[in-house]
Short mmCIF file of C-alpha atoms in Angstrom, two decimals:
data_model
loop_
_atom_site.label_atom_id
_atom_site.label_comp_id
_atom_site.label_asym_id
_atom_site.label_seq_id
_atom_site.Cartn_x
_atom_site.Cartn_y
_atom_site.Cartn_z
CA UNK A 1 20.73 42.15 -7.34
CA UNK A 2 16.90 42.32 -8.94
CA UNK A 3 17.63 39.99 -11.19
CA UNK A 4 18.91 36.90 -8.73
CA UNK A 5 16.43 37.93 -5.93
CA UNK A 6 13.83 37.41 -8.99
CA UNK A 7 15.39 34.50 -10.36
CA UNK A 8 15.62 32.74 -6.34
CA UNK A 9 11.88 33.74 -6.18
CA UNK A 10 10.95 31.93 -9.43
CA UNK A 11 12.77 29.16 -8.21
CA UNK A 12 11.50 28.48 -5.17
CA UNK A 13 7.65 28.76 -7.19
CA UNK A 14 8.97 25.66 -9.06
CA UNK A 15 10.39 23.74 -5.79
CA UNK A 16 7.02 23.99 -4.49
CA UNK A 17 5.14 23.30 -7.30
CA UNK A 18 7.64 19.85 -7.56
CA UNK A 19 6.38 19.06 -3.98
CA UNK A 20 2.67 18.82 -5.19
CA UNK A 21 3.62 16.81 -7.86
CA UNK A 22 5.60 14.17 -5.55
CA UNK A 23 2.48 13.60 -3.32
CA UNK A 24 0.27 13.59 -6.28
CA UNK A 25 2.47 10.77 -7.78
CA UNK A 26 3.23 9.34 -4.27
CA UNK A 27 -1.02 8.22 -4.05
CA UNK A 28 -1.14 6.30 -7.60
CA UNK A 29 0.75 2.97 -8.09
CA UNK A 30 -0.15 3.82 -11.99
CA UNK A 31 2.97 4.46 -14.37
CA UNK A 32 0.63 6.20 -16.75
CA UNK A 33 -0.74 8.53 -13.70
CA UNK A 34 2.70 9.36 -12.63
CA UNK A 35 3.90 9.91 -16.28
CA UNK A 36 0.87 12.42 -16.81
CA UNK A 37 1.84 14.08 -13.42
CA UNK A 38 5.53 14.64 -14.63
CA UNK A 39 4.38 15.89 -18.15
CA UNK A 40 1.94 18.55 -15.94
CA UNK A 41 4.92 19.43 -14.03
CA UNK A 42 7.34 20.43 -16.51
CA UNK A 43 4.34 22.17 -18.73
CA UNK A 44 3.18 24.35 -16.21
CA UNK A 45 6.58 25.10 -14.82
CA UNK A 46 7.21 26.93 -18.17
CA UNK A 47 4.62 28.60 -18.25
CA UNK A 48 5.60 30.26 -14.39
CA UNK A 49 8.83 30.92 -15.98
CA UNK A 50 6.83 32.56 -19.05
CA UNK A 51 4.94 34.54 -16.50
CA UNK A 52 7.43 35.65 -13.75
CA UNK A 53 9.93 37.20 -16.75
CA UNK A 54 11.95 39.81 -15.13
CA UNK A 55 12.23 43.18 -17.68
CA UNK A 56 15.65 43.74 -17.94
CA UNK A 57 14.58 46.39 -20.71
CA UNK A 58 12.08 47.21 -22.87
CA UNK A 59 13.35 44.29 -25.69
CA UNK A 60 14.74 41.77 -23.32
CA UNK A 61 13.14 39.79 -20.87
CA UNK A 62 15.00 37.29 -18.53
CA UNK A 63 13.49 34.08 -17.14
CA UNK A 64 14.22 30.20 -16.06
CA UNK A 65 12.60 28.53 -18.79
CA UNK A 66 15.71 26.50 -19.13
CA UNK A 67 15.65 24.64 -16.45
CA UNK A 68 11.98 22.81 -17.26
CA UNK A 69 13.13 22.32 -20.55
CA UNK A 70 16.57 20.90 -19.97
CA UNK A 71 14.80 18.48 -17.08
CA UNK A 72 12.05 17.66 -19.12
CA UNK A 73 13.83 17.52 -21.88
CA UNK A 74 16.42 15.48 -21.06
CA UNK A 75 14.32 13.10 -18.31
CA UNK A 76 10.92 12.79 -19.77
CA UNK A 77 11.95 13.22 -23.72
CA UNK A 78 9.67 16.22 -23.77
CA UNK A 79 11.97 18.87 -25.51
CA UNK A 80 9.54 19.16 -28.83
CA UNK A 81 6.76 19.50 -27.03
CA UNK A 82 8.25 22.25 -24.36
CA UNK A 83 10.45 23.89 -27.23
CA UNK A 84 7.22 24.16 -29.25
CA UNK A 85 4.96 25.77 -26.05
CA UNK A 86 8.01 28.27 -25.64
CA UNK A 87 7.97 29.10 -29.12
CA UNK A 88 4.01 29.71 -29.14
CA UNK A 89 4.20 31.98 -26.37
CA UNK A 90 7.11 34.35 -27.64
CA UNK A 91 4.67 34.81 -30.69
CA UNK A 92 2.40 36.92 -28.19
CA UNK A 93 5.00 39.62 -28.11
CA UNK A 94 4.64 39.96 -32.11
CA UNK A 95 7.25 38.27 -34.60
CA UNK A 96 10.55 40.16 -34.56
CA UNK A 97 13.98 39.38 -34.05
CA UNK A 98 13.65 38.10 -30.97
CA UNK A 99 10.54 35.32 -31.82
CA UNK A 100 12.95 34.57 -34.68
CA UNK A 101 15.95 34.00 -32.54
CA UNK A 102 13.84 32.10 -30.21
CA UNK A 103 12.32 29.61 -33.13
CA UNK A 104 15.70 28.47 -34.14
CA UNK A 105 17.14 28.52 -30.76
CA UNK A 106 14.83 26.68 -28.62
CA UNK A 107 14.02 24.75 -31.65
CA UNK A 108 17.69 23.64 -32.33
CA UNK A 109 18.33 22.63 -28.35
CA UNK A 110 15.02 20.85 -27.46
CA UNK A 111 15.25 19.26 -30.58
CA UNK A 112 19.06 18.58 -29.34
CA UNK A 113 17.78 17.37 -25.65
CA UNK A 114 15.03 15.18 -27.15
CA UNK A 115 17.82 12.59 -29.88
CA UNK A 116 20.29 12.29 -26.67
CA UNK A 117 17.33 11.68 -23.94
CA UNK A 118 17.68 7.93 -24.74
CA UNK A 119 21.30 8.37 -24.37
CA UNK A 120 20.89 10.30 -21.17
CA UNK A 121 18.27 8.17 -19.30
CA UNK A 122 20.69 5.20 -19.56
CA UNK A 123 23.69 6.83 -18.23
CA UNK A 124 23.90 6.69 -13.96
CA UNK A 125 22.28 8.79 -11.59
CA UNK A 126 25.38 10.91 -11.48
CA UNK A 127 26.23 10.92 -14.42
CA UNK A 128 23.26 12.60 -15.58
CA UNK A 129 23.32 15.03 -12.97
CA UNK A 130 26.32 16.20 -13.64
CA UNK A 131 25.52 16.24 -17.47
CA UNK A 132 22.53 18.93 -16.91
CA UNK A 133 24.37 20.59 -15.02
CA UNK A 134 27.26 21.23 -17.31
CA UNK A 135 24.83 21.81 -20.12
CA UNK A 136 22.98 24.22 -18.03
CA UNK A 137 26.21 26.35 -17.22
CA UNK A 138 27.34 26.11 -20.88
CA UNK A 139 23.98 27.38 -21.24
CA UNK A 140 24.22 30.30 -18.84
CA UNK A 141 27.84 31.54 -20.32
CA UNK A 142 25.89 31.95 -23.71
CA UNK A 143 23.00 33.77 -22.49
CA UNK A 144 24.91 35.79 -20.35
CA UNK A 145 27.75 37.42 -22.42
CA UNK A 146 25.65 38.88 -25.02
CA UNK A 147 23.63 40.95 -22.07
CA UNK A 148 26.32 42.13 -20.81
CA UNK A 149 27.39 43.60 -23.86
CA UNK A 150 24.57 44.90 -24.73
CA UNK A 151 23.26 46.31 -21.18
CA UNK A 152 26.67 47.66 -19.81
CA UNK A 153 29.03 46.34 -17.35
CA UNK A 154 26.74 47.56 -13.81
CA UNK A 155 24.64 44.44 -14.93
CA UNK A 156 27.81 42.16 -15.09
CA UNK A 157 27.20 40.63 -11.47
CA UNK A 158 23.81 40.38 -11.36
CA UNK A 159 23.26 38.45 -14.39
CA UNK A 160 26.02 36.32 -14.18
CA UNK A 161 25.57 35.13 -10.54
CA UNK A 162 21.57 34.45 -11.91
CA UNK A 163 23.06 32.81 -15.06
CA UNK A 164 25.87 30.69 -12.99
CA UNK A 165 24.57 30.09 -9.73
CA UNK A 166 21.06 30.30 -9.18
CA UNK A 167 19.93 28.96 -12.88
CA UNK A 168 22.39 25.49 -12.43
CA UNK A 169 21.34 25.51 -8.55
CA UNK A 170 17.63 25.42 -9.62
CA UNK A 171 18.86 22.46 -12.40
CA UNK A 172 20.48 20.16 -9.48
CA UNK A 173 18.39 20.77 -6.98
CA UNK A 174 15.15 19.47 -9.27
CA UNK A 175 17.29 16.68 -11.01
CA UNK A 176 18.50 15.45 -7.28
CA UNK A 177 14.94 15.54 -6.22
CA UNK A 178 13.59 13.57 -9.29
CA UNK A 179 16.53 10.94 -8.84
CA UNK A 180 15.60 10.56 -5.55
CA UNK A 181 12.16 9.86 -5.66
CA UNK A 182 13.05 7.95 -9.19
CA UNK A 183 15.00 5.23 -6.24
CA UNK A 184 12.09 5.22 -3.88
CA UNK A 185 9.46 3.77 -6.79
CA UNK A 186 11.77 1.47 -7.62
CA UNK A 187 12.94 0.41 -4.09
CA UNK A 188 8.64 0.44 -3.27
CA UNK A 189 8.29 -1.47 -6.82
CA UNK A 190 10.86 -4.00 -5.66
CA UNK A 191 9.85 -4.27 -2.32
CA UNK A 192 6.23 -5.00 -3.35
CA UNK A 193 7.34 -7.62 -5.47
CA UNK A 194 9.28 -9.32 -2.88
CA UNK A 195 6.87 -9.19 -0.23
CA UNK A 196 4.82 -10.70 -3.13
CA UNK A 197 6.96 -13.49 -3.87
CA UNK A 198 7.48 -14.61 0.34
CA UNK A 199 3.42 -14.34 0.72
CA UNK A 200 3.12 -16.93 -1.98
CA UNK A 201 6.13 -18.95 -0.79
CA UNK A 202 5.07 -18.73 2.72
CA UNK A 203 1.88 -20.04 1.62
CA UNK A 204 3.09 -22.61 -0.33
CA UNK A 205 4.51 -23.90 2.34
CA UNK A 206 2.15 -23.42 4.84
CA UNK A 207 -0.54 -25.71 2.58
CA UNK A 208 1.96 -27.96 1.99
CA UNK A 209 3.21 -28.65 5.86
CA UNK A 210 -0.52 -28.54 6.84
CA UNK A 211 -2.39 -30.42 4.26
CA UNK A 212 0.10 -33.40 4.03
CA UNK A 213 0.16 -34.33 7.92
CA UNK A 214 -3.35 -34.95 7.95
CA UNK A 215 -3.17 -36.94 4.19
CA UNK A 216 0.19 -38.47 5.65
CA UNK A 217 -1.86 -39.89 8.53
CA UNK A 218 -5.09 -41.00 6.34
CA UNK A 219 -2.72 -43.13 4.09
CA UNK A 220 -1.33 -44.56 6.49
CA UNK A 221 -4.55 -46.19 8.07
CA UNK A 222 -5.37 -46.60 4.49
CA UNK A 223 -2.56 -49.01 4.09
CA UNK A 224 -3.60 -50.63 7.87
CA UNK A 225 -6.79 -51.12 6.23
CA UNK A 226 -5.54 -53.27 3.39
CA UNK A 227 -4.61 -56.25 5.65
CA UNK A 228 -6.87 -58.87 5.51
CA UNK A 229 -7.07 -59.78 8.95
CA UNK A 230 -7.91 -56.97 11.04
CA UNK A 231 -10.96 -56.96 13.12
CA UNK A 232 -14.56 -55.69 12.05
CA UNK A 233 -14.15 -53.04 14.78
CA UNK A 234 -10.48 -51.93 14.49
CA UNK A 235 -11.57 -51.40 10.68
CA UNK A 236 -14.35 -48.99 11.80
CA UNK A 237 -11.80 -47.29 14.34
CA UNK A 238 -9.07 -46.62 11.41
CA UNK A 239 -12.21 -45.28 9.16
CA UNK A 240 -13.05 -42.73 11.62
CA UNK A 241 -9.54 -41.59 12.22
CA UNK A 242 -9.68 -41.15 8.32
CA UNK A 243 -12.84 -39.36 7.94
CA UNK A 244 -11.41 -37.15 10.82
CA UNK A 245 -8.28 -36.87 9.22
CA UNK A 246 -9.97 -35.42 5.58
CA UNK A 247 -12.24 -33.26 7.65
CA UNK A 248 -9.35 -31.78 8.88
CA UNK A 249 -7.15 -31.16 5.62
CA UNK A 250 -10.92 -30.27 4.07
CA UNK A 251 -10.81 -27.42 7.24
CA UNK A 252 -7.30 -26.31 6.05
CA UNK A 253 -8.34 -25.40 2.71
CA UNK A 254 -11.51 -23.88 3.35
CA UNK A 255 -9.74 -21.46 5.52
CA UNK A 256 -7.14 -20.87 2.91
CA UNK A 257 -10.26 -20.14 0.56
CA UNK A 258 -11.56 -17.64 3.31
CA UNK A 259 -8.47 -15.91 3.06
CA UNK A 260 -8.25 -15.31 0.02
CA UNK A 261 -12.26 -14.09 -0.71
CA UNK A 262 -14.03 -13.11 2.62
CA UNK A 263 -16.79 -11.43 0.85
CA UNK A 264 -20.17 -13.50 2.35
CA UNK A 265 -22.25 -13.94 -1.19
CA UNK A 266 -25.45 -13.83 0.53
CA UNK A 267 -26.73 -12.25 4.17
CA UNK A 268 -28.91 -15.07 6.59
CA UNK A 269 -30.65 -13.95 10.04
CA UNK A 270 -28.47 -16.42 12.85
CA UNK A 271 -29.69 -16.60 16.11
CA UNK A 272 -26.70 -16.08 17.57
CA UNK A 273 -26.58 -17.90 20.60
CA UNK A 274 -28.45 -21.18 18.58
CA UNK A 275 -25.10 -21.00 16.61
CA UNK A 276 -22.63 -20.90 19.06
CA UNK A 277 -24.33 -23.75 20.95
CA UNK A 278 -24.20 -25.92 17.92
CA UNK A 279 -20.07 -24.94 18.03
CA UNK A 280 -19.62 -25.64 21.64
CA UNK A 281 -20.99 -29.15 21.04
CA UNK A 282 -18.94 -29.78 18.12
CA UNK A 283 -15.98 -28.67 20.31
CA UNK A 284 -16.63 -30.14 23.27
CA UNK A 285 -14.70 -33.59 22.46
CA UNK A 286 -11.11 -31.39 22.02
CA UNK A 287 -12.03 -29.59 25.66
CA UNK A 288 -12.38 -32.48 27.16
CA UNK A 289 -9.05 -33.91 25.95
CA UNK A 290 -7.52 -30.57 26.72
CA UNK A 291 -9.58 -30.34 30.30
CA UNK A 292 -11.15 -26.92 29.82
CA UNK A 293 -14.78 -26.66 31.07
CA UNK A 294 -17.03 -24.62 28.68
CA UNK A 295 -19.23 -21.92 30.23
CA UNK A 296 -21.99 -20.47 28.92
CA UNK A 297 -24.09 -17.18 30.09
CA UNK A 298 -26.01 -16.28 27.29
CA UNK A 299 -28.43 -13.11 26.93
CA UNK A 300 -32.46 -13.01 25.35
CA UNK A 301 -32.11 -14.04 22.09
CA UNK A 302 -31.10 -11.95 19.47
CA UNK A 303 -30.78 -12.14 15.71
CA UNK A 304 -27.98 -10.90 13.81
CA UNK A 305 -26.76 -10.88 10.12
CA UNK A 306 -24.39 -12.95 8.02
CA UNK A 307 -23.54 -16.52 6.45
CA UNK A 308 -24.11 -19.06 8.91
CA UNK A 309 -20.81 -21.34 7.33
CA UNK A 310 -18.44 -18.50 7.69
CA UNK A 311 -19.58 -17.92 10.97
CA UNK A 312 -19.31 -21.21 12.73
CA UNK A 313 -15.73 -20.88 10.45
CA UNK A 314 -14.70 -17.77 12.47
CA UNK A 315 -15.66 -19.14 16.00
CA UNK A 316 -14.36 -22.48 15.67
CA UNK A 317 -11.31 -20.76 14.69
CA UNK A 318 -11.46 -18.53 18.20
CA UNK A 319 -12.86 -21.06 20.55
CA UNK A 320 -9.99 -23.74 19.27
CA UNK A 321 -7.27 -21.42 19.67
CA UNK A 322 -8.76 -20.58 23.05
CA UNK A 323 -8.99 -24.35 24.31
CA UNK A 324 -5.46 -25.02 22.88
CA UNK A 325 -4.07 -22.07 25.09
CA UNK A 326 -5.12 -24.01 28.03
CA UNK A 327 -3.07 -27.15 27.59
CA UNK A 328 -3.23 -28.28 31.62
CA UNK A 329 -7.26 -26.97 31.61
CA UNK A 330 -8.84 -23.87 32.58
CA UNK A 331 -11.89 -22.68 31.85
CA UNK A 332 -13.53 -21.13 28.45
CA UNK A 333 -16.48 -18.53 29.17
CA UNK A 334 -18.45 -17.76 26.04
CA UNK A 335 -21.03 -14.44 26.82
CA UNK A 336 -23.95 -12.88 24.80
CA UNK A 337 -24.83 -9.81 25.42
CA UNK A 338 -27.88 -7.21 23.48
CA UNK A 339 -28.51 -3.71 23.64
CA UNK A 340 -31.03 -1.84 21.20
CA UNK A 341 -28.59 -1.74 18.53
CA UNK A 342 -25.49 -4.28 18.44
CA UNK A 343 -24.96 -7.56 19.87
CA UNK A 344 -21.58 -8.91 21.60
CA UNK A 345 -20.53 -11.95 21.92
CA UNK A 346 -17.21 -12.35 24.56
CA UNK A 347 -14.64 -15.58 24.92
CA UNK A 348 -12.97 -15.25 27.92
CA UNK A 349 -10.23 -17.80 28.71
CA UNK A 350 -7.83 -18.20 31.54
CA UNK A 351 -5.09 -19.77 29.08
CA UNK A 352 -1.53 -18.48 29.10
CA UNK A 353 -2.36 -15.07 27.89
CA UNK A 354 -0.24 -13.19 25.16
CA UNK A 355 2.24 -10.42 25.51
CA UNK A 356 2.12 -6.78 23.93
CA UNK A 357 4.03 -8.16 20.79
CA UNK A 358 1.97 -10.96 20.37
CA UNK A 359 -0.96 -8.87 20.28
CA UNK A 360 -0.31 -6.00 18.18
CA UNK A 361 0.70 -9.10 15.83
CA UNK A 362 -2.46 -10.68 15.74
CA UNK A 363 -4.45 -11.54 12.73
CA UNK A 364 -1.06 -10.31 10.86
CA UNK A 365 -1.01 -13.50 7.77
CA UNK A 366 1.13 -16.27 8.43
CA UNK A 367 2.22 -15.10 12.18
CA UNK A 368 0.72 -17.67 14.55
CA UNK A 369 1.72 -17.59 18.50
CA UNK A 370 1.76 -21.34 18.43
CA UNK A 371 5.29 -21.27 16.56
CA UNK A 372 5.94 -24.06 13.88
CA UNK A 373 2.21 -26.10 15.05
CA UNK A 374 0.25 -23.12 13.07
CA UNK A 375 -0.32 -21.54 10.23
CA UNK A 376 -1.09 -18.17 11.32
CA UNK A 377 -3.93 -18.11 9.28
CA UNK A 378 -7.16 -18.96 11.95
CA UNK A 379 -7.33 -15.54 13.49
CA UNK A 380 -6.69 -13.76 10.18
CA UNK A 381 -9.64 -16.15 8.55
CA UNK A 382 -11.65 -15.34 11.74
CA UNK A 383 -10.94 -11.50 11.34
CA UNK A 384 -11.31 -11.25 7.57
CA UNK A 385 -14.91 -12.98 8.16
CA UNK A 386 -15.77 -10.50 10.81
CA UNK A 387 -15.17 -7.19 8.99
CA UNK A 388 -17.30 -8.83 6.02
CA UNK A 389 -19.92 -9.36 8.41
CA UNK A 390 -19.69 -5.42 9.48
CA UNK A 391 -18.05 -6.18 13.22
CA UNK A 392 -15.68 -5.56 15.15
CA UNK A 393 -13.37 -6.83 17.58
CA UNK A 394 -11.52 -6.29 20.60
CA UNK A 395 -8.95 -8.47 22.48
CA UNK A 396 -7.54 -7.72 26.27
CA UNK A 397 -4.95 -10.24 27.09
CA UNK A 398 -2.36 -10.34 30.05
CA UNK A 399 0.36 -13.49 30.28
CA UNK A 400 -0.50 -16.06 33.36
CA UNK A 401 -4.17 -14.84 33.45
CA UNK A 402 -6.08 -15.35 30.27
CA UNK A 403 -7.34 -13.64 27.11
CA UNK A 404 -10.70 -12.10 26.24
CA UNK A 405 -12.23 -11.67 22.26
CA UNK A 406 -15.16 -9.20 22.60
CA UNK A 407 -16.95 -9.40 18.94
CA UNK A 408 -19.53 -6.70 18.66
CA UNK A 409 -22.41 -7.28 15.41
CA UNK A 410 -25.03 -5.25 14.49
CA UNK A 411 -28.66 -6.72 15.37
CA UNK A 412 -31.09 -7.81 12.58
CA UNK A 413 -33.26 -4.57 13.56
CA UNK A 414 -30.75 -2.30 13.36
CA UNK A 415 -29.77 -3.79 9.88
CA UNK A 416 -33.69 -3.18 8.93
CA UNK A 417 -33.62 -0.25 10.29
CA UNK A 418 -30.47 1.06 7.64
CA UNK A 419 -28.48 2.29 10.91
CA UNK A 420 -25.39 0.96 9.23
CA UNK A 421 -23.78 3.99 7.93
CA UNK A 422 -20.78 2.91 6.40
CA UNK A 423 -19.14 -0.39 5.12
CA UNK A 424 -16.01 0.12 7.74
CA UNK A 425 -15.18 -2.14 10.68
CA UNK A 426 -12.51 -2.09 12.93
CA UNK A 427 -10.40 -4.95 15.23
CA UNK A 428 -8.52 -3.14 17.71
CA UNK A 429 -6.25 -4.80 20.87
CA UNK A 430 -5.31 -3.99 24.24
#
């Protein structure tokens, strides 16, 4: 039993060296990559076959060579190349009989597996399985009965249970595997596509539902405006509700913009606490209407680095979201606080809080806790900002008591100072 034990050794040298192919094709998305990979695979499989020959006397030596050339072969269209590399190694063993026999051999059946590979590749999965298999034991019968006759029957077992079992074992096993993983790309490819196709819908629609309530409501005062009888003062009044309206669909976009291309173009030093005073009083008109008293308890003043749009963009984006979860009042507290190297700025709220779900789900695109009166895209804007500005963030909510953003920077000195040591940020939740 020499010969199986080898041929189950050999075998399971090509099994593994399949598995490092899978994960090296598994981490590129490139066809060409993964076609490269397979040709590798099937190349250097024959040559372990080449190399782990088993003697079965001094003029014939046994291997699995067939089974990287009937895969590759028939799979990947390879058979000239592999029926050429098999005949170039024989000629190391000198040109007798046997490199003779293998020239027109090999050369006749890769030549064979090569014309019906188009053939093959569009037959089904198990159809083609069951074709290399058959080939393989047609194979096997022909190598097989001329060893036996010429080796005596006490090999009879041996080779044919290598020949017949472990040679067409090794030949489903590989072609199951390569089906397999054939399905996942294509199931990945497919669902990649489709995930594709619903981000653009869903934003389609989200610009759409979003950008023509605030245009719906500026035409209408529009037409209001037309009549020639309205009051000096109820003309200035429709006006402002239009300018507010534009502002508002202008808002939209710009955060669909941000979405889409967070880089900042160029760094600015903000005092940080100058900038979020300038927010407060921009949002101070919405908490009043909603009844939430802003606190403030900022730290010494300290400078930090970014674009000074993109970040009134992101905290507009937080403190709104934070008045709006307090639609009966509360209170908003907005912190600074410094150490040597970082600066934080906190938003604690006493709002209706979010659950577990709702916060492993945050900044996700398109998911918005407000239901149907969101887009889902403010926190995702406000997060994409701060990971280009090198922070990160934190967020502790419970349901009935509040929520809490915790935004850590980097100061200006610590920027000068090159502490930064990579380009990585993180947003965690709790």
């Amino acid at each position: 039993m020499q010969l199986t034990l080898h041929f189950l050794f050999n075998l399971s040298l090509l099994i593994v060296l399949l598995f490092f192919g899978l994960i090296r094709a598994e981490r590129t998305n490139n066809l060409r990559s993964v076609q490269m990979t397979a040709v590798a695979y099937f190349i250097i499989s024959l040559l372990i076959c080449h190399v782990f020959t088993y003697p079965l006397s001094d003029n014939i030596l046994l291997d699995l060579r067939w089974i990287p050339i009937m895969i590759g072969g028939l799979y990947m269209g390879l058979g000239p190349l592999l029926g050429i590399l098999t005949i170039f190694i024989r000629g190391f063993f000198g040109f007798d009989f046997g490199f003779f026999s293998t020239v027109i051999f090999y050369g006749g059946v890769t030549l064979l597996c090569w014309r019906i590979s188009p053939w093959f590749i569009k037959r089904s999965s198990k159809q083609r399985i069951l074709f290399s298999v058959g080939l393989t034991l047609l194979f096997g019968i022909f190598q097989s009965i001329p060893i036996e006759f010429i080796n005596g029957p006490y090999l009879v077992l041996d080779v044919w249970l290598a020949y017949l079992i472990i040679q067409p074992l090794g030949v489903v096993m590989i072609a199951v595997i390569i089906e397999e993983a054939d399905k996942t790309i294509l199931l990945r490819q497919h669902v990649v596509k489709s995930k594709r196709l619903e981000a653009v819908e869903q934003m389609a629609a989200a610009i759409s539902h979003e950008i023509r309530n605030p245009l719906t409501a500026a035409n209408g005062f529009v037409q209001l405006l037309q009549e020639e009888s309205m009051p000096k003062e109820t003309q200035v009044q429709y006006l402002s509700i239009i300018k507010s309206e534009l502002k508002s669909a202008d808002r939209i976009i710009q955060d669909y913009l941000t979405f889409s291309n967070p880089h900042i173009q160029s760094m600015e030093q903000l005092n940080a606490q100058e900038e979020l005073q300038n927010i407060i009083n921009l949002l101070q008109p919405s908490a009043h209407k909603n009844s939430v008293k802003i606190i403030t308890t900022f730290s010494t003043i300290e400078m930090i680095e970014g674009d000074r749009q993109k970040f009134h963009q992101c905290f507009i984006n937080i403190m709104k979201n934070s008045i709006e979860s307090m639609p009966n009042g509360g209170i908003l507290t907005v912190e600074t606080e410094s150490t040597p190297t970082n600066v934080i700025i906190r938003f604690q709220d006493t709002g209706i809080g979010m659950t577990r779900e709702q916060l492993d789900r945050l900044g996700e695109p398109y998911y918005s806790t407000k239901g149907e009166m969101g887009t889902g895209l403010g926190i995702t804007v406000a997060y994409s900002i701060i990971r280009a500005m090198k922070g990160t963030v934190y967020v502790d909510s419970t349901v009935g008591k509040g929520t809490m953003f915790e935004f850590t920077f980097l100061s200006s000195s610590s920027f000068n100072k090159g502490i930064l040591e990579n380009d990585k940020s993180v947003v965690t939740s709790s």
